[in-house]
Structure formats: structure tokens, C-alpha cells
Coordinates of C-alpha atoms in Angstrom, one line a residue:
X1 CA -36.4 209.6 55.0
X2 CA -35.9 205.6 54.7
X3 CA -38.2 203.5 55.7
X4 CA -36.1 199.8 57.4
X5 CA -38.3 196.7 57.1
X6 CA -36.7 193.7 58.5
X7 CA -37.4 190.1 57.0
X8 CA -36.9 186.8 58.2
X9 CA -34.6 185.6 55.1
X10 CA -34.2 186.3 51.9
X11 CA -37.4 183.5 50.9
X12 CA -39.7 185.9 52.6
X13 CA -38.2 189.0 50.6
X14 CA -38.5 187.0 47.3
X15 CA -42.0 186.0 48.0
X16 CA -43.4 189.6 49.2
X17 CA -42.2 190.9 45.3
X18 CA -43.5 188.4 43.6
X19 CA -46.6 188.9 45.3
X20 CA -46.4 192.5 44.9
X21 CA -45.6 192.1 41.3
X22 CA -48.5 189.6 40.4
X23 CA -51.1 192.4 42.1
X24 CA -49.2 195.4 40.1
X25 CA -49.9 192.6 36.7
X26 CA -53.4 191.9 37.3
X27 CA -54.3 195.8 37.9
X28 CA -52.7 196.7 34.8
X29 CA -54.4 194.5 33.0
X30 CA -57.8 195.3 34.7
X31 CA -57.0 198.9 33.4
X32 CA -55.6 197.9 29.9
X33 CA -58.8 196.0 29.6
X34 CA -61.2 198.6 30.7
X35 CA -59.2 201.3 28.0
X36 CA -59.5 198.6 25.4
X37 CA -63.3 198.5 25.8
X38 CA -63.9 202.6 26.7
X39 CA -66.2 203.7 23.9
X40 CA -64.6 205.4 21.2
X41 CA -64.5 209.1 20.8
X42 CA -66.9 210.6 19.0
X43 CA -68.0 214.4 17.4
X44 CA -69.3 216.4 19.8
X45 CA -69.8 219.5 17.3
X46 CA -70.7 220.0 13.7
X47 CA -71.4 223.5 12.0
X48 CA -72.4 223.0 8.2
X49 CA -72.4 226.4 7.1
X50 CA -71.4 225.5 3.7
X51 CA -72.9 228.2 1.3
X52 CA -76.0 227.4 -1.2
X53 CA -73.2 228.0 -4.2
X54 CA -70.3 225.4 -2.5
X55 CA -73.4 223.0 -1.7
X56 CA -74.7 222.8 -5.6
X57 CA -71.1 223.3 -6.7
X58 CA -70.3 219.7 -5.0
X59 CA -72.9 218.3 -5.5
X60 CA -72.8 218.9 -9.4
X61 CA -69.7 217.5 -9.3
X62 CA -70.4 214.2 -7.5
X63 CA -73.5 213.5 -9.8
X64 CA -71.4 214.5 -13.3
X65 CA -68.2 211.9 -11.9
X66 CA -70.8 209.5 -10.3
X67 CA -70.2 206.9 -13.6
X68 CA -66.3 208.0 -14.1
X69 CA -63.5 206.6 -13.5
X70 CA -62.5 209.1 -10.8
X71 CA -66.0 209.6 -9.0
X72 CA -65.3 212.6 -6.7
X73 CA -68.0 212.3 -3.9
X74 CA -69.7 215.9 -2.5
X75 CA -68.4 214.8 1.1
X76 CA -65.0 214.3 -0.5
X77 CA -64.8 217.8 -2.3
X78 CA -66.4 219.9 0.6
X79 CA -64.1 218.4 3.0
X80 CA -61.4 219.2 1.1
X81 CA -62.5 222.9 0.9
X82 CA -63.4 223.1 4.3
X83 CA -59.7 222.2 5.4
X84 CA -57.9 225.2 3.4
X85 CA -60.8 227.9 4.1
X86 CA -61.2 227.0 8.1
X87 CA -64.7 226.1 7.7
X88 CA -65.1 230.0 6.7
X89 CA -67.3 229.5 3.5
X90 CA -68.1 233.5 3.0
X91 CA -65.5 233.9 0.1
X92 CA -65.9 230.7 -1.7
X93 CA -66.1 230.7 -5.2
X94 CA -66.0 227.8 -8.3
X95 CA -62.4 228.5 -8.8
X96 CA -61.6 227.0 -5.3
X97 CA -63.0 223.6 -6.6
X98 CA -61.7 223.9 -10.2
X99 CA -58.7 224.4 -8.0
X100 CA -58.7 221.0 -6.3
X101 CA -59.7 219.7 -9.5
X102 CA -56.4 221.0 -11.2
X103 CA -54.4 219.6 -8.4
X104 CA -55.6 216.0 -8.7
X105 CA -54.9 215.3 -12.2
X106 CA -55.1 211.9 -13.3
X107 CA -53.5 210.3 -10.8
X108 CA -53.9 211.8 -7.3
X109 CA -56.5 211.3 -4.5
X110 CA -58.2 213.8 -2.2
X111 CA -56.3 212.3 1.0
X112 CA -53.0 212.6 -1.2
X113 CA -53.3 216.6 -1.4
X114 CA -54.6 216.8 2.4
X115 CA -51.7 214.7 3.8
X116 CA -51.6 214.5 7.2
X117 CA -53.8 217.3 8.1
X118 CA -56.1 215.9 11.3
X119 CA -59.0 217.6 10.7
X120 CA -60.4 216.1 7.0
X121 CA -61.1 213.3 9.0
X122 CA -63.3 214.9 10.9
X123 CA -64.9 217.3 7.8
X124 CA -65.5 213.8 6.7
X125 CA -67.5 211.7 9.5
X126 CA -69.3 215.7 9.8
X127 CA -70.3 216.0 6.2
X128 CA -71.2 212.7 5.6
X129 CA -73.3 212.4 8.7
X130 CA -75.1 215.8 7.8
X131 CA -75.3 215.2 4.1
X132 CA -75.0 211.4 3.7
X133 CA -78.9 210.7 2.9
X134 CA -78.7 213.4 -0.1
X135 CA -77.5 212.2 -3.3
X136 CA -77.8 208.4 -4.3
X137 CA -79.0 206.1 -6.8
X138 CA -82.8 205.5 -7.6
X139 CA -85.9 204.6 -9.2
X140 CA -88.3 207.0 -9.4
X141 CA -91.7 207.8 -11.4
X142 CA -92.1 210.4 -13.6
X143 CA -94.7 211.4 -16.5
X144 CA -94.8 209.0 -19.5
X145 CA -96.0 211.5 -21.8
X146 CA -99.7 210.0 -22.1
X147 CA -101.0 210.8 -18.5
X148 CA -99.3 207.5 -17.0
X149 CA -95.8 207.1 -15.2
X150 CA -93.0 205.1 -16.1
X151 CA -89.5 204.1 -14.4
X152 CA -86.4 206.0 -14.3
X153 CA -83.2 205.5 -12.9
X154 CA -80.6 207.7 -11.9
X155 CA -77.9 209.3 -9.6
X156 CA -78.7 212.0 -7.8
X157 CA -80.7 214.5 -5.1
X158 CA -82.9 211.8 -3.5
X159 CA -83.9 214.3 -0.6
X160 CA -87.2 216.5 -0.8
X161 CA -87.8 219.7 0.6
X162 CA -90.4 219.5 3.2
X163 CA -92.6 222.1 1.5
X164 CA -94.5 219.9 -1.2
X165 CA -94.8 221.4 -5.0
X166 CA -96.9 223.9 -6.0
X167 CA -97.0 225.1 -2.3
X168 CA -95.4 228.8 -1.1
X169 CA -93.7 229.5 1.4
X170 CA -90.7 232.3 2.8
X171 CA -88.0 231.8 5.4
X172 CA -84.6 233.2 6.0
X173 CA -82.2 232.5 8.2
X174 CA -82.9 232.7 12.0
X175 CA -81.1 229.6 13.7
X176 CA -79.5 230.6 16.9
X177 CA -82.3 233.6 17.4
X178 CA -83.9 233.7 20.7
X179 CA -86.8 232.2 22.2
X180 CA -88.3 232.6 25.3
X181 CA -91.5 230.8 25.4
X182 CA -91.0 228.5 29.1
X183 CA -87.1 229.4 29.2
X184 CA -84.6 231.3 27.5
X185 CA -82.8 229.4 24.2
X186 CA -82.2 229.6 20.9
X187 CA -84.0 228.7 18.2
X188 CA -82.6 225.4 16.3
X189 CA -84.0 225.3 13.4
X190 CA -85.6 226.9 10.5
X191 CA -89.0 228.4 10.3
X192 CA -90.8 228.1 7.0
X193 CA -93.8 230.1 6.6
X194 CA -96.4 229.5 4.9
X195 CA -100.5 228.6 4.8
X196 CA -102.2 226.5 7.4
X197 CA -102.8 222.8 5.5
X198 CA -99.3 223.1 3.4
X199 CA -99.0 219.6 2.9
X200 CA -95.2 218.4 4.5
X201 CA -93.4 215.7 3.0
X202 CA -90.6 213.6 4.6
X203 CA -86.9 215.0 3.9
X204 CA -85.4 211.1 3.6
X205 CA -86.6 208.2 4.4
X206 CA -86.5 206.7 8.2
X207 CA -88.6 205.9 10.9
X208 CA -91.3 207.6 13.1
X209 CA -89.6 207.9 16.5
X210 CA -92.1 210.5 17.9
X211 CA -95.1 211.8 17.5
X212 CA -97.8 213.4 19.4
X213 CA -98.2 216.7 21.4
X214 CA -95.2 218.9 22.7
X215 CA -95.8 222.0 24.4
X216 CA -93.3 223.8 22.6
X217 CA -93.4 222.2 19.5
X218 CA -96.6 221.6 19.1
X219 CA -98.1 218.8 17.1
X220 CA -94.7 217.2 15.9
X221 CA -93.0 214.5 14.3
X222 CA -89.5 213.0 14.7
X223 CA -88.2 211.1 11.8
X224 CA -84.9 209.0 12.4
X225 CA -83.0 208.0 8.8
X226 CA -82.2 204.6 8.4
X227 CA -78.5 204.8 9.2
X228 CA -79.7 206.4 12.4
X229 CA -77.2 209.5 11.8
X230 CA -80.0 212.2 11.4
X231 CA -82.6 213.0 13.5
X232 CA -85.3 215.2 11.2
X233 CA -88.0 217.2 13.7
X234 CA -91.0 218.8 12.2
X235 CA -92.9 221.0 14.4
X236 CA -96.3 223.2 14.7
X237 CA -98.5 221.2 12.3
X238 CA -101.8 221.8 11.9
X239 CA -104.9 222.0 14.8
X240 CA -107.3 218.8 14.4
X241 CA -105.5 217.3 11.9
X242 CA -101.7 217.8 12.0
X243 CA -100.6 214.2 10.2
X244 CA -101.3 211.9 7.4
X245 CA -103.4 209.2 8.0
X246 CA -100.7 206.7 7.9
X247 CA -98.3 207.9 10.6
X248 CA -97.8 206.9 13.4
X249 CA -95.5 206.0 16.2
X250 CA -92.7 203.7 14.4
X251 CA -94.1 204.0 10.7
X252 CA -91.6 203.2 7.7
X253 CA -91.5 206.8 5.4
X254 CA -89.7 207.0 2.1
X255 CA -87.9 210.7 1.0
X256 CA -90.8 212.4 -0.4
X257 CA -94.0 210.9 1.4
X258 CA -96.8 213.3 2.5
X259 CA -96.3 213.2 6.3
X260 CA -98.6 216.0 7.9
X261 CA -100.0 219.5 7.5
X262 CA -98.6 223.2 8.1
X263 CA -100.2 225.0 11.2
X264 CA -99.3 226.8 14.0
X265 CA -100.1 224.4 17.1
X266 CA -97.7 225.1 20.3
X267 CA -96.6 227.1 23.0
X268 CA -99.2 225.7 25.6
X269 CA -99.4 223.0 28.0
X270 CA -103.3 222.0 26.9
X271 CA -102.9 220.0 23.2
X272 CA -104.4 221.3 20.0
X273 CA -104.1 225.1 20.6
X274 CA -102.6 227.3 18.3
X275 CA -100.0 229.2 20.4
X276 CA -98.4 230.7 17.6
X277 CA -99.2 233.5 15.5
X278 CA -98.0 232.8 11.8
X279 CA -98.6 229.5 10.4
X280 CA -95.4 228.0 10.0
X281 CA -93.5 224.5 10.2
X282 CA -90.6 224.4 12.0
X283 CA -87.6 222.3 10.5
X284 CA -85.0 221.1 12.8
X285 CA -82.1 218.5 11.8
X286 CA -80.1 217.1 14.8
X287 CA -76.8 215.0 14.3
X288 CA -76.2 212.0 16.3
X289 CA -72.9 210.1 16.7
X290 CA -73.4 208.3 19.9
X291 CA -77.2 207.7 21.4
X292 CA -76.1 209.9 24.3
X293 CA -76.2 212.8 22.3
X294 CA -80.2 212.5 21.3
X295 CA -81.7 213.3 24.7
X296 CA -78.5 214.3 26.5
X297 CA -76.4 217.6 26.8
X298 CA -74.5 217.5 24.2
X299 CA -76.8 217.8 21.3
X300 CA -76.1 218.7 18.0
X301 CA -78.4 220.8 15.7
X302 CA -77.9 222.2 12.5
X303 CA -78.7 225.5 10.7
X304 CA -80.2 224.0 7.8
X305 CA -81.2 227.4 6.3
X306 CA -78.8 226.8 3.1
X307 CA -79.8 222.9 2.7
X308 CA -83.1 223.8 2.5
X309 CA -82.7 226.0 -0.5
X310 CA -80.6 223.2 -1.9
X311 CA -84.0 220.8 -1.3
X312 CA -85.7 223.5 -2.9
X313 CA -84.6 221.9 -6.4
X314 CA -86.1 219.1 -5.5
X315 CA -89.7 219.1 -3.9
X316 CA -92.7 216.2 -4.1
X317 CA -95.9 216.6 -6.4
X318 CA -98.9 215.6 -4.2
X319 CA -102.4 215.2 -4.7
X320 CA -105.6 215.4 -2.6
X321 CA -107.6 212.8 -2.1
X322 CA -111.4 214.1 -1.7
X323 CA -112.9 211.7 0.6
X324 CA -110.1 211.4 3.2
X325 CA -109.1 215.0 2.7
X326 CA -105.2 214.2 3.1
X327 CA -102.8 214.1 0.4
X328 CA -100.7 212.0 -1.5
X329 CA -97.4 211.9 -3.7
X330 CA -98.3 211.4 -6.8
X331 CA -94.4 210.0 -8.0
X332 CA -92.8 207.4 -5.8
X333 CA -89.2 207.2 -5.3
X334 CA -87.4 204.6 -4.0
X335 CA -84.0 205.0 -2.9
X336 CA -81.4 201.8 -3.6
X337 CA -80.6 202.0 0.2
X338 CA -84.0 201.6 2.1
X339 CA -84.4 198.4 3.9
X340 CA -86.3 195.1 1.9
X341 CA -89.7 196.2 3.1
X342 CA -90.0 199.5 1.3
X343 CA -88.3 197.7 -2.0
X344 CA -92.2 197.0 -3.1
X345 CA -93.1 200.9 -3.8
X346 CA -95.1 202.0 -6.4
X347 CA -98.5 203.3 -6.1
X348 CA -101.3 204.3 -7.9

């Protein structure tokens, strides 16, 4: 069918297109614009399954190069691996590093033996948003051989595991297991088991950004690091007295610091009743690319049952302190990335 439209002259014909031309310009450039400023994409989905051996494999690596020439990073080297196994980490073994290692030589990078391939972009925002907080350069106490402490500096594991020295404890590997406490779910986390009072100490270093009573959870803390990529939850602490004395709602915390007590508060509506029946602190670490993602739908947890063996090699020596009856760390750690107002650290 064609559609006849009758105009006066050719003036009105001219006129009509240019009109209909300016409206066609300004809508595409209402929709360019709006494209332009659409948020950019971001990961929606993160599995680190990465086996204890591939973790400390990497991560030897990053600290032995850290002062090289060729300073291969852990993100970098897992990445790579993750790209030529499919994320499938069950048969790894050293000789897949060593190799990488043989394939770089002298003079190539990482991203020149990847190429083109799409997804070590994305092992790489992953890995570094999971394991970012890890390894890094420090200051930390230790023993001076005469009952004091003195300074040293270093590269390296800058994390804690949340169970504090000198303290047992058993887990295994139960993320994804069911729960069914108010609803149906899975369980995302770890659950480490061990004695009511087991002083916890902070993973990294962030800020507070909950605390208080959750019916499934418990007495719980939230701790945010300071690049706001990681979300650490710690959950069931203790009845009566489930945290240190100095935290509280949007308190600094380095890596380390003695944060609040084993127990085995939850599963009720009415706070400070022990719903559970092993005294145990659940360990949860959540991912977050976009702010949508902390409260929303599309959540990202981790199964952090290998990481925390990898923390394992690294965990806090506290103290008690009689008259308050809460502990302390007894070496400080400062890591060269905390903001100005934890630079002033050491304590006696």
C-alpha cells in the first residue's frame, strides 16, 4: 500500500523534513547520551575454588619476585591458570606454574601468552577483588629477643585467620549445604568450630558496617575493607559478651585486631539466645562490584574453605587483659595501604 500526502509546494515539503530530521537528531542524541552515562557492566559471579596448593603455589611466587625485576603478582599467575584449566583447579599441580614460568622467559608478559582470550580479564577484576587485601607490604612487631618488640618490614600475607593463635578449632568444607532455620538456603560460608570465648580477630582491615543482633546470625559483625571490594561477616559470637570493647558501629580495624568472641548465639527472634548447638563462628566473605549487589539479588559469596587454610599460616597472638576480661593482639601490623588515621599503630 502507498500512503499519497498532498502539499501545498515544495517550501512546505522542505520544511516538514527538516523538521522531521531535527526531532530524529535530538532523540538520537537523548539516547546516545543516556548509553554514554548507563553504568558500566559489572561481575555478577565469582567462584574462587582455587586449591590450598595453587593458592600457596602463587602466592610464593608473588612474594619471592616481589623485589625482581619481573614481579609476577598471585592475581596475575592464578588468572593465567585459571584460563587454560576452565576454572577446574582439581588436577593442578606446580608444573602447571613452572609451565607459565618457562613460557615467559625474559622477555614476555602474562597478557602476551593469553592474547586475546576474553575471559583473563575477568579472572583478573575476580581474583583481585577476592584476594586483593592478601599479600602487601608492611610493618609489623615481632619479638626482639629480650621480651620487647621491634620493627620489621616486609612483603607478604598481611591477612589473619579469624581464629587467633594458640586457639583450636575444625571445619571442613560445607558452603552450599542446606539450611532451613526461617526458610530454605544454602549455607554461605564456612563454619569453624571451636570453644565458646575463642577470641576472633579481623581478616583485613576495614570498617564496622554492622553490628548488633540478627536472628539468624546471631550476634554478628560486618567488616567492609577499605577498598570496599569485600564484605567480611562474622556470625554466632558469644552470649553477653560477643565483641571487643572497642567495636562498634563504624569503628576503624586493622588485619589482625581482636574483634569479638566465639559462641553460638542465633536462630531466634528474642536477642542473646543461643540457638545453636556447637559453638562455632561463622565466616562468610561476600564480593561487591556495584553497591547493588550488597543488599540486592544478585549477591556474591564465596567458599572460603581453602583461603582459610591459606590464613591458617598466618594467625594473631593475643593476650587477656584481666580486669576487662577481653583480649588483645599482642603484635601490631600495619599495612602500607590503610588510610592516614591508622598510620599511628603501635601499642603496648
Amino acid at each position: 500500500m502507498v500512503i499519497r500526502i498532498r502539499y501545498k509546494n515544495a517550501i512546505s515539503l522542505v520544511l516538514l523534513f527538516a523538521a522531521i530530521g531535527i526531532a530524529v537528531g535530538i532523540a538520537f542524541s537523548f539516547v546516545q547520551a543516556k548509553t554514554e552515562g548507563t553504568e558500566k557492566a559489572y561481575i555478577k559471579w565469582v567462584e574462587l575454588n582455587a586449591s590450598l596448593r595453587a593458592l600457596e603455589d602463587t602466592m610464593e611466587l608473588d612474594i619471592k619476585t616481589h623485589d625482581s625485576l619481573y614481579h609476577i603478582s598471585w592475581i596475575d599467575s592464578l588468572s593465567y591458570l585459571a584460563v587454560k584449566n576452565g576454572n577446574n583447579w582439581s588436577g593442578y599441580k606446580k608444573k602447571d606454574l613452572q609451565k607459565m614460568l618457562d613460557a615467559l622467559g625474559d622477555s614476555n608478559t602474562i597478557e602476551d601468552l593469553v592474547g586475546e582470550n576474553k575471559y583473563f580479564s575477568y579472572y583478573k577484576e575476580a581474583f583481585a577483588a577476592a584476594l586483593g587485601g592478601l599479600l602487601g607490604e608492611y610493618e609489623r612487631q615481632v619479638p626482639d629477643g629480650n621480651g620487647g618488640k621491634t620493627v620489621r618490614s616486609g612483603y607478604g600475607l598481611v591477612a589473619y585467620s579469624p581464629i587467633a593463635e594458640g586457639f583450636s578449632y575444625s571445619h571442613y568444607d560445607d558452603f552450599g549445604s542446606s539450611r532451613s532455620y526461617g526458610y530454605r538456603r544454602s549455607h554461605l560460608g564456612n563454619d569453624l568450630l571451636g570453644n565458646v570465648g575463642t577470641p576472633i580477630v579481623a581478616v583485613e582491615g576495614g570498617e564496622v558496617e554492622c553490628i548488633g543482633w540478627n536472628q539468624y546470625g546471631g550476634w554478628r559483625l560486618g567488616i567492609r575493607s577499605f577498598d570496599k571490594k569485600r564484605s567480611y561477616y562474622y556470625a554466632h559470637l558469644r552470649k553477653d559478651h560477643p565483641y571487643h570493647k572497642d567495636i562498634k558501629q563504624g569503628s576503624l580495624v586493622k588485619a589482625g585486631q581482636v574483634i569479638g568472641y566465639m559462641g553460638m548465639t542465633g536462630y531466634s527472634a528474642k536477642e542473646n539466645v543461643n540457638g545453636m548447638n556447637v559453638p562455632h563462628l561463622h565466616f562468610g566473605l561476600q564480593l561487591i562490584f556495584n553497591e547493588s549487589q550488597k543488599e540486592g539479588t544478585n549477591q556474591i559469596w564465596l567458599d572460603v574453605y581453602q583461603l582459610v587454610k591459606l590464613l591458617s599460616k598466618n594467625r594473631a597472638t593475643v593476650i587477656k587483659d584481666a580486669e576487662s576480661g577481653d583480649y588483645f593482639r599482642k603484635y601490631d601490623i600495619i599495612d602500607k595501604r590503610y588510610p592516614e588515621e591508622l598510620r599511628s599503630f603501635f601499642e603496648d
